[in-house]
Amino acid sequence: MSRSLWLLLGALLAAALGPLLLGGSGLFERLRSFPGGLLILMFGMILLCWNLNALRLRLLLG
């Protein structure tokens, strides 16, 4: 695997450890009861805003 993939996986693991340490084992129960469609929608919104921010930075730097 490439180095960037390992860095991405490490960053995702580190981001997941914060709520896990604060929420404890009840986090997984609450996550299971969360609507899957809404979770996918929120993930899509994150990706869209991430790309819009990258586009804005390209326009400002260009």
Short mmCIF file of C-alpha atoms in Angstrom, two decimals:
data_model
loop_
_atom_site.label_atom_id
_atom_site.label_comp_id
_atom_site.label_asym_id
_atom_site.label_seq_id
_atom_site.Cartn_x
_atom_site.Cartn_y
_atom_site.Cartn_z
CA MET A 1 0.00 0.00 0.00
CA SER A 2 1.14 3.50 -0.64
CA ARG A 3 2.20 5.84 2.11
CA SER A 4 -0.72 8.22 1.55
CA LEU A 5 -3.23 5.41 2.07
CA TRP A 6 -1.59 4.50 5.37
CA LEU A 7 -1.70 8.15 6.44
CA LEU A 8 -5.38 8.35 5.53
CA LEU A 9 -6.19 5.19 7.48
CA GLY A 10 -4.22 6.50 10.47
CA ALA A 11 -6.06 9.80 10.36
CA LEU A 12 -9.44 8.06 10.22
CA LEU A 13 -8.48 5.86 13.15
CA ALA A 14 -7.32 8.86 15.17
CA ALA A 15 -10.55 10.71 14.37
CA ALA A 16 -12.59 7.72 15.53
CA LEU A 17 -10.70 7.36 18.81
CA GLY A 18 -11.85 10.72 20.19
CA PRO A 19 -15.59 9.98 20.25
CA LEU A 20 -14.89 6.38 21.26
CA LEU A 21 -12.96 7.52 24.32
CA LEU A 22 -15.60 10.09 25.24
CA GLY A 23 -18.70 8.01 24.41
CA GLY A 24 -17.54 4.62 25.59
CA SER A 25 -19.28 1.45 24.47
CA GLY A 26 -22.65 3.22 24.19
CA LEU A 27 -21.37 4.94 21.06
CA PHE A 28 -21.80 1.81 18.94
CA GLU A 29 -25.37 1.26 20.16
CA ARG A 30 -26.32 4.81 19.28
CA LEU A 31 -24.58 4.53 15.91
CA ARG A 32 -26.56 1.38 15.07
CA SER A 33 -29.84 3.17 15.78
CA PHE A 34 -28.87 6.16 13.59
CA PRO A 35 -30.63 6.16 10.18
CA GLY A 36 -28.29 4.88 7.47
CA GLY A 37 -29.69 7.16 4.77
CA LEU A 38 -29.05 10.22 6.88
CA LEU A 39 -25.51 9.06 7.62
CA ILE A 40 -24.79 8.66 3.90
CA LEU A 41 -26.32 12.09 3.22
CA MET A 42 -24.08 13.71 5.84
CA PHE A 43 -21.02 11.96 4.41
CA GLY A 44 -21.97 13.23 0.93
CA MET A 45 -22.33 16.77 2.25
CA ILE A 46 -18.90 16.55 3.85
CA LEU A 47 -17.34 15.42 0.57
CA LEU A 48 -19.15 18.14 -1.39
CA CYS A 49 -18.05 20.90 0.97
CA TRP A 50 -14.50 19.54 1.02
CA ASN A 51 -14.36 19.74 -2.77
CA LEU A 52 -15.92 23.21 -2.84
CA ASN A 53 -13.31 24.41 -0.36
CA ALA A 54 -10.52 22.92 -2.50
CA LEU A 55 -11.95 24.66 -5.56
CA ARG A 56 -12.10 27.95 -3.68
CA LEU A 57 -8.47 27.60 -2.65
CA ARG A 58 -7.44 26.84 -6.24
CA LEU A 59 -9.21 29.96 -7.45
CA LEU A 60 -7.60 32.10 -4.75
CA LEU A 61 -4.11 30.74 -5.42
CA GLY A 62 -4.44 30.82 -9.21
#
